[in-house]
Every structure is written in structure tokens, then in C-alpha cells.
Short mmCIF file of C-alpha atoms and ligand atoms in Angstrom, two decimals:
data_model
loop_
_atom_site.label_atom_id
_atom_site.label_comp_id
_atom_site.label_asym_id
_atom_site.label_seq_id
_atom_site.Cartn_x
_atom_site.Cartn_y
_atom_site.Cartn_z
CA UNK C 1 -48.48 66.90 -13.57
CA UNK C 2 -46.57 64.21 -15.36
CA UNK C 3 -45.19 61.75 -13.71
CA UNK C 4 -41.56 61.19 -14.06
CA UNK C 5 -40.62 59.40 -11.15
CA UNK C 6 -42.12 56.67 -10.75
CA UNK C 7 -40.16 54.08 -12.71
CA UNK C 8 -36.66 55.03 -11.52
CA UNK C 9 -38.03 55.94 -7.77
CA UNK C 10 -35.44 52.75 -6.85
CA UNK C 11 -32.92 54.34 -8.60
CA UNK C 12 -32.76 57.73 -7.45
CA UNK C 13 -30.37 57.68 -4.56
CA UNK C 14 -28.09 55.76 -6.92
CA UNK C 15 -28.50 58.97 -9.48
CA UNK C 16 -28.03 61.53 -7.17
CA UNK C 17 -25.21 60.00 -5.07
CA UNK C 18 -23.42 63.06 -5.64
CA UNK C 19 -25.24 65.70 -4.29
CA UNK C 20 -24.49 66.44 -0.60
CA UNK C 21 -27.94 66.23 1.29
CA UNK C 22 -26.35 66.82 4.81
CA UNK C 23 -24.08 70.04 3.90
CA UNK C 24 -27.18 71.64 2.23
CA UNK C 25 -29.18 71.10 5.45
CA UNK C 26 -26.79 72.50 7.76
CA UNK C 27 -27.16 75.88 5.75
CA UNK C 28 -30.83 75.22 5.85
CA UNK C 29 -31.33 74.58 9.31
CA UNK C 30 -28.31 77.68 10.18
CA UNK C 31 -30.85 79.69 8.04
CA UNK C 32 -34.35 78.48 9.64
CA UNK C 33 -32.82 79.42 12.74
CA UNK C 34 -31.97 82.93 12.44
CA UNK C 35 -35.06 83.77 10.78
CA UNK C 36 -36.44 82.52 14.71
CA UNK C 37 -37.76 78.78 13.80
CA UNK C 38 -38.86 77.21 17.36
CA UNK C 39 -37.26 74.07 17.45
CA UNK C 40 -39.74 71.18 17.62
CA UNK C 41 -42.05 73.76 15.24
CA UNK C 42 -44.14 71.66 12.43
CA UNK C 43 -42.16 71.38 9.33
CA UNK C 44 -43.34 70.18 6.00
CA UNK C 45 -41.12 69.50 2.85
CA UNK C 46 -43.04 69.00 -0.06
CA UNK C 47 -41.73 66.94 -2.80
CA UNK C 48 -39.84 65.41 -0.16
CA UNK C 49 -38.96 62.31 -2.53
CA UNK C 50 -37.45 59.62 -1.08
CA UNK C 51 -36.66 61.81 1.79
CA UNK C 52 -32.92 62.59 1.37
CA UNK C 53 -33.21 65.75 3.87
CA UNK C 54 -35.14 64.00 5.82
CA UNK C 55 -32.57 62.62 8.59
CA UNK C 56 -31.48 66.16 8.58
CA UNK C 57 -34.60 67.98 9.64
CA UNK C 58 -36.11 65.62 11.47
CA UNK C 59 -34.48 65.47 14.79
CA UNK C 60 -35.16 69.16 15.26
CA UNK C 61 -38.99 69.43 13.98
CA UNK C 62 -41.81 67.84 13.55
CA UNK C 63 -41.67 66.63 10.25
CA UNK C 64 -43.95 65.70 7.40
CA UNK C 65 -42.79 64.97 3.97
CA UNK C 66 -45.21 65.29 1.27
CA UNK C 67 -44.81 64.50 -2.62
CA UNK C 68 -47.05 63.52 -5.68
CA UNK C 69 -45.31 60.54 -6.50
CA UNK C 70 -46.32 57.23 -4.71
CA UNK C 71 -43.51 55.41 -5.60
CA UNK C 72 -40.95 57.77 -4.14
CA UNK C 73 -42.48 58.22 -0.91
CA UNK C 74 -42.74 54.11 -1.16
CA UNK C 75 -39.00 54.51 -1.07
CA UNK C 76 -38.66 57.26 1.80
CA UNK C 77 -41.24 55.42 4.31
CA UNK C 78 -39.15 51.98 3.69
CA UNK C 79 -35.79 54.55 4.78
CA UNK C 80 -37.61 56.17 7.32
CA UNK C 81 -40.45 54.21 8.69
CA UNK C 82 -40.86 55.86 11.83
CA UNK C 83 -41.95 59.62 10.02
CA UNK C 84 -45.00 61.07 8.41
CA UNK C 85 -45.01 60.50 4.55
CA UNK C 86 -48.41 62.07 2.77
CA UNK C 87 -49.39 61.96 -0.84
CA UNK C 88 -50.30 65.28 -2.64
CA UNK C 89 -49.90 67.71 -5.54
CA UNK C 90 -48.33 70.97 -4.14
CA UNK C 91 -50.33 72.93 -6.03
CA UNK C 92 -53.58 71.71 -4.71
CA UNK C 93 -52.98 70.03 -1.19
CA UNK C 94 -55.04 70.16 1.72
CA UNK C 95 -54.03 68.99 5.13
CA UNK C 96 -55.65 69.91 8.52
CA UNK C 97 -52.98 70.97 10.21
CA UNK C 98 -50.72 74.80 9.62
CA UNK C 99 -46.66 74.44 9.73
CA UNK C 100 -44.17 76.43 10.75
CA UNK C 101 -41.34 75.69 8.05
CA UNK C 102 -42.09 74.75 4.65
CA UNK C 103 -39.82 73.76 2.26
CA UNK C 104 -39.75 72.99 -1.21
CA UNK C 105 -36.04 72.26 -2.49
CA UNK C 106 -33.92 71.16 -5.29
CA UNK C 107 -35.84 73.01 -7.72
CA UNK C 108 -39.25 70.78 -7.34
CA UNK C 109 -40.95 74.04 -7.76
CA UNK C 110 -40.13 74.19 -11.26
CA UNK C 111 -42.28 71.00 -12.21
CA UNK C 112 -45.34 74.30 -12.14
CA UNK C 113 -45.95 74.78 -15.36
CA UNK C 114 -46.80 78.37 -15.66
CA UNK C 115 -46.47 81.43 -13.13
CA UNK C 116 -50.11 81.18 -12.60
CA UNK C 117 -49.56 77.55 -11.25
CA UNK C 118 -46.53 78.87 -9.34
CA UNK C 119 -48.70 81.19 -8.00
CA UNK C 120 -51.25 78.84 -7.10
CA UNK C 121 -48.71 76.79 -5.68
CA UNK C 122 -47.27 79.43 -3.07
CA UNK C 123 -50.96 80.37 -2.21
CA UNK C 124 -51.76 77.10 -1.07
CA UNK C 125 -48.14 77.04 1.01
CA UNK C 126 -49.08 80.66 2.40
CA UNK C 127 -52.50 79.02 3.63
CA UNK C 128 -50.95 75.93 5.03
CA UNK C 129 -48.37 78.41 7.09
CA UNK C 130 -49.05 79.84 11.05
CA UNK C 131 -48.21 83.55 11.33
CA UNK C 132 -44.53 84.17 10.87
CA UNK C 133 -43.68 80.45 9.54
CA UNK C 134 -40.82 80.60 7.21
CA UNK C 135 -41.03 79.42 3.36
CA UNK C 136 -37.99 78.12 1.65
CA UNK C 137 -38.13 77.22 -1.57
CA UNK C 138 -35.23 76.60 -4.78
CA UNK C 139 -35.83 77.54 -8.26
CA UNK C 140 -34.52 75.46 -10.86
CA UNK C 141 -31.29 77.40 -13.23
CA UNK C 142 -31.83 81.20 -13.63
CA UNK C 143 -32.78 81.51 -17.13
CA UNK C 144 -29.88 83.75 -18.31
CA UNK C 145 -27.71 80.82 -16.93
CA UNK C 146 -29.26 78.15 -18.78
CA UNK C 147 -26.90 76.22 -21.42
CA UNK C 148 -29.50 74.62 -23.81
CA UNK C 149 -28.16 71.88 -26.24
CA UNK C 150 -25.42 70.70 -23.92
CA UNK C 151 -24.93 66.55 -23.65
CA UNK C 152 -24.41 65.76 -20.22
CA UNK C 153 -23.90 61.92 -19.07
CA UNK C 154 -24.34 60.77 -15.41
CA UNK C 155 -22.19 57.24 -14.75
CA UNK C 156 -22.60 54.99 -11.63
CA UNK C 157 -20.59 52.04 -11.38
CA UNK C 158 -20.33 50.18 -8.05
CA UNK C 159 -19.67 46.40 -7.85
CA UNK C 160 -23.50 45.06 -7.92
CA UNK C 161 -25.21 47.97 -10.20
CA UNK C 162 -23.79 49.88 -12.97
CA UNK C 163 -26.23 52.97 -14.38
CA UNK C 164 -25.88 55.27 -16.51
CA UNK C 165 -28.36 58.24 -17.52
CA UNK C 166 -27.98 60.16 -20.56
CA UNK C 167 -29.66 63.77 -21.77
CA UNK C 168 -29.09 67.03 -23.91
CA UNK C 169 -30.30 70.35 -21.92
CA UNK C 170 -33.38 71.43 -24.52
CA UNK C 171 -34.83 74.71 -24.20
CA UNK C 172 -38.36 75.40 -25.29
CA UNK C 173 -39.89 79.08 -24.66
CA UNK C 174 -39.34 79.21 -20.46
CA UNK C 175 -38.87 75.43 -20.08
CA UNK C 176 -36.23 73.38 -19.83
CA UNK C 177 -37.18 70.04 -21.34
CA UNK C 178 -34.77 67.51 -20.40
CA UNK C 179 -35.45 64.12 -22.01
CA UNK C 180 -33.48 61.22 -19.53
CA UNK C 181 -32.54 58.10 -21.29
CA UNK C 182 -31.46 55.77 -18.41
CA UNK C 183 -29.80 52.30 -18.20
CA UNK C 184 -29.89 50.38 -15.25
CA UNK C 185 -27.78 46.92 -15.17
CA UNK C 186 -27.66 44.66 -12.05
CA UNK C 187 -27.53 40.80 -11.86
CA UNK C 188 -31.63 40.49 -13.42
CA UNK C 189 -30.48 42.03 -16.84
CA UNK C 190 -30.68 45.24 -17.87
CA UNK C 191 -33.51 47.73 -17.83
CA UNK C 192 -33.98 50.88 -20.42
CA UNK C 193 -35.97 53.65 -18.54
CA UNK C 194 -36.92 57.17 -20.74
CA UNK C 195 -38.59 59.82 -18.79
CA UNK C 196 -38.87 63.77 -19.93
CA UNK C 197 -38.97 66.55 -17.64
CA UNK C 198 -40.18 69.74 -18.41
CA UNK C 199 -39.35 72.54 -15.87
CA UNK C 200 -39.80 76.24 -15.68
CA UNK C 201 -37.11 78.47 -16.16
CA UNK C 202 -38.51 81.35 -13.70
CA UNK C 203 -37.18 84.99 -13.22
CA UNK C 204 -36.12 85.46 -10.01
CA UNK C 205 -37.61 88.99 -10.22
CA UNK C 206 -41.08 87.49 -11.29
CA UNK C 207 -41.58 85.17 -8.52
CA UNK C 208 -40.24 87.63 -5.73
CA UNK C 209 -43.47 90.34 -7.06
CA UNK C 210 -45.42 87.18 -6.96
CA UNK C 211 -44.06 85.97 -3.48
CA UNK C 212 -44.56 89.73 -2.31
CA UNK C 213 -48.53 89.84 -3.66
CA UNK C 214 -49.34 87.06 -1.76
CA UNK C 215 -48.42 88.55 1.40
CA UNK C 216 -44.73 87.14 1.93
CA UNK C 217 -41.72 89.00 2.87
CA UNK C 218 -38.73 87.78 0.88
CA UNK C 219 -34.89 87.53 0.99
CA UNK C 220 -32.62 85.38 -2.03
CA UNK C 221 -29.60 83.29 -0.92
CA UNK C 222 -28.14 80.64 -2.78
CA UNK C 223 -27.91 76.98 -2.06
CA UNK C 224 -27.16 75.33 -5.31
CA UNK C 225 -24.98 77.00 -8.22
CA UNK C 226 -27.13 79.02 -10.70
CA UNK C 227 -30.01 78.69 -9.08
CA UNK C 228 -32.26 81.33 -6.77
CA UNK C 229 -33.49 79.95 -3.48
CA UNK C 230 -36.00 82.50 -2.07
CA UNK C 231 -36.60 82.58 1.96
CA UNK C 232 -40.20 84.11 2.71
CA UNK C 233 -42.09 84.95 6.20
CA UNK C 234 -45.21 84.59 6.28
CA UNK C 235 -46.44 87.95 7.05
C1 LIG E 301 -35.79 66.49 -8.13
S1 LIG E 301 -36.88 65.54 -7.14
C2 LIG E 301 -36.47 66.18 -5.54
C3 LIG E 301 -36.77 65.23 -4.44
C4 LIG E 301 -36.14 65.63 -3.09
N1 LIG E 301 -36.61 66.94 -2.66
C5 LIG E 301 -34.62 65.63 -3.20
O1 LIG E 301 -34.03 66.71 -3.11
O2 LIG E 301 -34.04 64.55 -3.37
C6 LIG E 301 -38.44 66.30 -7.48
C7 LIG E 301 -39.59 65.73 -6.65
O3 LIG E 301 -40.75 66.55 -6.89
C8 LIG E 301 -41.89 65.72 -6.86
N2 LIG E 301 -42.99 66.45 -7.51
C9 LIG E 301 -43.09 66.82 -8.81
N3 LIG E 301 -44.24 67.48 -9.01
C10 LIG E 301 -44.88 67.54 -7.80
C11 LIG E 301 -46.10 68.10 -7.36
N4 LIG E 301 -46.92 68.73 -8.21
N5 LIG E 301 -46.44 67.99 -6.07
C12 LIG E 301 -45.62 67.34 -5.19
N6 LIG E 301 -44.46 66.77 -5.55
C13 LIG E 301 -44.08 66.88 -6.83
C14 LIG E 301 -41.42 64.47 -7.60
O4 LIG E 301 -42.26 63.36 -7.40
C15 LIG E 301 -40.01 64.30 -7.04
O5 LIG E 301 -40.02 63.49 -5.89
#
């Protein structure tokens, strides 16, 4: 998979300053909870990042983040020394232990290239799960709610650092291909960072007979606008 995040892994709280990490886990946890999570259960979130749900979970499981990139979990163990950061590709991961709660949010799942490697993907989840463990996981946008060619411009301007991140929405078959141009300026200069993310557009309806054929039992809600977050049992 390529990797996108390594260069602006310092940056990425900055860039996502906006998106409200705590209100999204409350829902979370509110739904682990009346699907019958034991508190203190093993949960892993892959493509934890730099571990902005982390603070969230964490007091009520024991937690493992997991993610492919080196530099963002560089970032999450300086935040959160104290938990269990592992390096792996989702698709292919192997780790001794089976969880009770896995989760996979704001839409990492997309970075699969293909339903087969989605499949893949959930197949390695559904053999890292115990009996009855609970699967969460977000799509990226819906495809019928995708805008291709739209310019969209992300500005962060606080007293020390001043970024700003630049792309327009492509669409290419079922991907999304969004092409970052980012500028970073703090009292060293300024740095130029380009990075291009290509993520799958997946029908909701196509991953649930996927989900199902694997041997989970499914339900949609919605976390984030336009976007399908699927809760499976593990069956
Ligand atoms: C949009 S970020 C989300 C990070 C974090 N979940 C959050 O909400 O802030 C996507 C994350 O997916 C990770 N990622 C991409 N492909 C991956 C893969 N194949 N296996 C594990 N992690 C992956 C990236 O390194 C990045 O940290």
C-alpha cells in the first residue's frame, strides 16, 4: 500500500483539528455497549494513526492500536506512551492474541484497493476476533454521494504554524484519487509536502454480501456524513 503518511505524520493533528474525536467515541462506545462489549474486553483499532480515539477507548478496554505507517504510530506512542502501538498492514496482520472489539474508522478501510483486498482484509479481522466480538468499521463517501472535481482548501493558522492543504476531489473508475498539495510554515521556513491518496468508493450493498459470506452478522449506522459505517458480530 502506498504510503501517504509518513511525511505529514507531524502534521496531522494540526489537519484534522476539526474533526471531533471524543463525540464520535461516545457514539462508539454507546454502540459497543449495547451490542454486549465486556468492559475491560481486548480492543484493537487498526489504522489507529496517531491515536486520536485512543484516550477515548482506552480507559474502558484493553487497547492496542495498530497501523502500517511507522511514522504515525511514532506520533501516537510519543502522545500515549503508556499503550500498545504495533506495526502492520490490515490486510495481512498476524498477532497472537483474538480481540473482542475491532475497529477500523474514518474510512481507513478504503486505502483496500479492490473488493478482493477488502475481502481479504475483513477475513483476517474475522480471524483475529473471539466468538461474538464486535467489528466496526467506516467506509469512505457512498459512491452516489461522491462530488468529483470539487476544489476544497483546508487553512490552519495559529500563532507559531500556519498550514494550508490544497486538493480537487478526482474520480477514477471506483476510486477517489485525491492528490494533497500541503504547505507547512513555522519559524524553520517553509516546507511543500504532495501526497496522493487513492481510496475505494465501495457499495454499501457489496461489502454487507461480503461481510455476510464471511460469517458476520451486520447492521449500518452512520457516524460521519455520507459515509456507511457497518457494525458486524462475529458469528
Ligand atoms: C485517515 S487516517 C485515520 C487515522 C485515525 N484512525 C484517525 O481517525 O485519525 C488513515 C490511517 O490508515 C493507515 N493505513 C493505511 N493503509 C493501511 C493498512 N493497509 N494497514 C494499516 N493501516 C493503514 C494510515 O497509515 C493512516 O494512519
Amino acid at each position: 500500500m502506498a504510503k501517504v503518511y509518513e511525511e505529514i505524520a507531524d502534521y496531522y493533528d494540526l489537519m484534522y483539528y476539526w474533526k471531533d474525536y471524543k463525540a464520535e467515541a461516545a457514539v462508539l462506545c454507546k454502540t459497543l455497549e449495547e451490542y454486549g462489549a465486556k468492559s475491560g474486553g481486548q480492543l484493537l483499532e487498526v489504522a489507529c494513526g496517531t491515536a486520536n480515539y485512543t484516550p477515548y477507548f482506552a480507559p474502558y478496554y484493553t487497547y492496542t492500536g495498530l497501523d502500517i505507517s511507522t511514522d504515525m504510530l511514532k506520533v501516537a506512542n510519543k502522545k500515549f506512551p503508556t499503550y500498545k502501538f504495533v506495526q502492520g498492514d490490515m490486510a495481512n496482520f498476524k498477532l497472537a492474541q483474538k480481540f473482542d472489539v475491532i475497529l477500523c474508522l474514518f474510512s481507513s478501510i478504503a486505502y483496500n484497493k479492490t473488493y478482493e483486498q477488502l475481502a481479504q482484509t475483513l477475513q483476517n479481522f474475522y480471524a483475529h476476533m473471539s466468538p461474538n466480538a464486535i467489528l466496526i468499521f467506516e467506509l469512505f463517501v457512498d459512491p452516489d454521494k461522491y462530488m468529483a472535481n470539487q476544489p476544497f482548501m483546508l487553512v490552519v493558522d495559529k500563532p507559531d504554524v500556519k498550514l494550508s492543504r490544497h486538493n480537487v476531489s478526482e474520480r477514477v473508475g471506483d476510486m477517489a484519487v485525491l492528490n494533497m498539495h500541503t504547505l507547512v510554515t513555522t519559524a524553520k521556513g517553509t516546507k511543500y509536502f504532495s501526497s496522493c491518496h487513492h481510496l475505494m468508493l465501495f457499495d454499501p450493498d457489496r461489502v454487507a454480501t461480503i461481510v455476510q459470506a464471511i460469517g458476520f452478522k451486520a447492521q449500518r449506522i452512520g457516524i460521519m456524513k455520507s459515509r456507511t459505517t457497518f457494525v458486524c458480530v462475529r458469528e
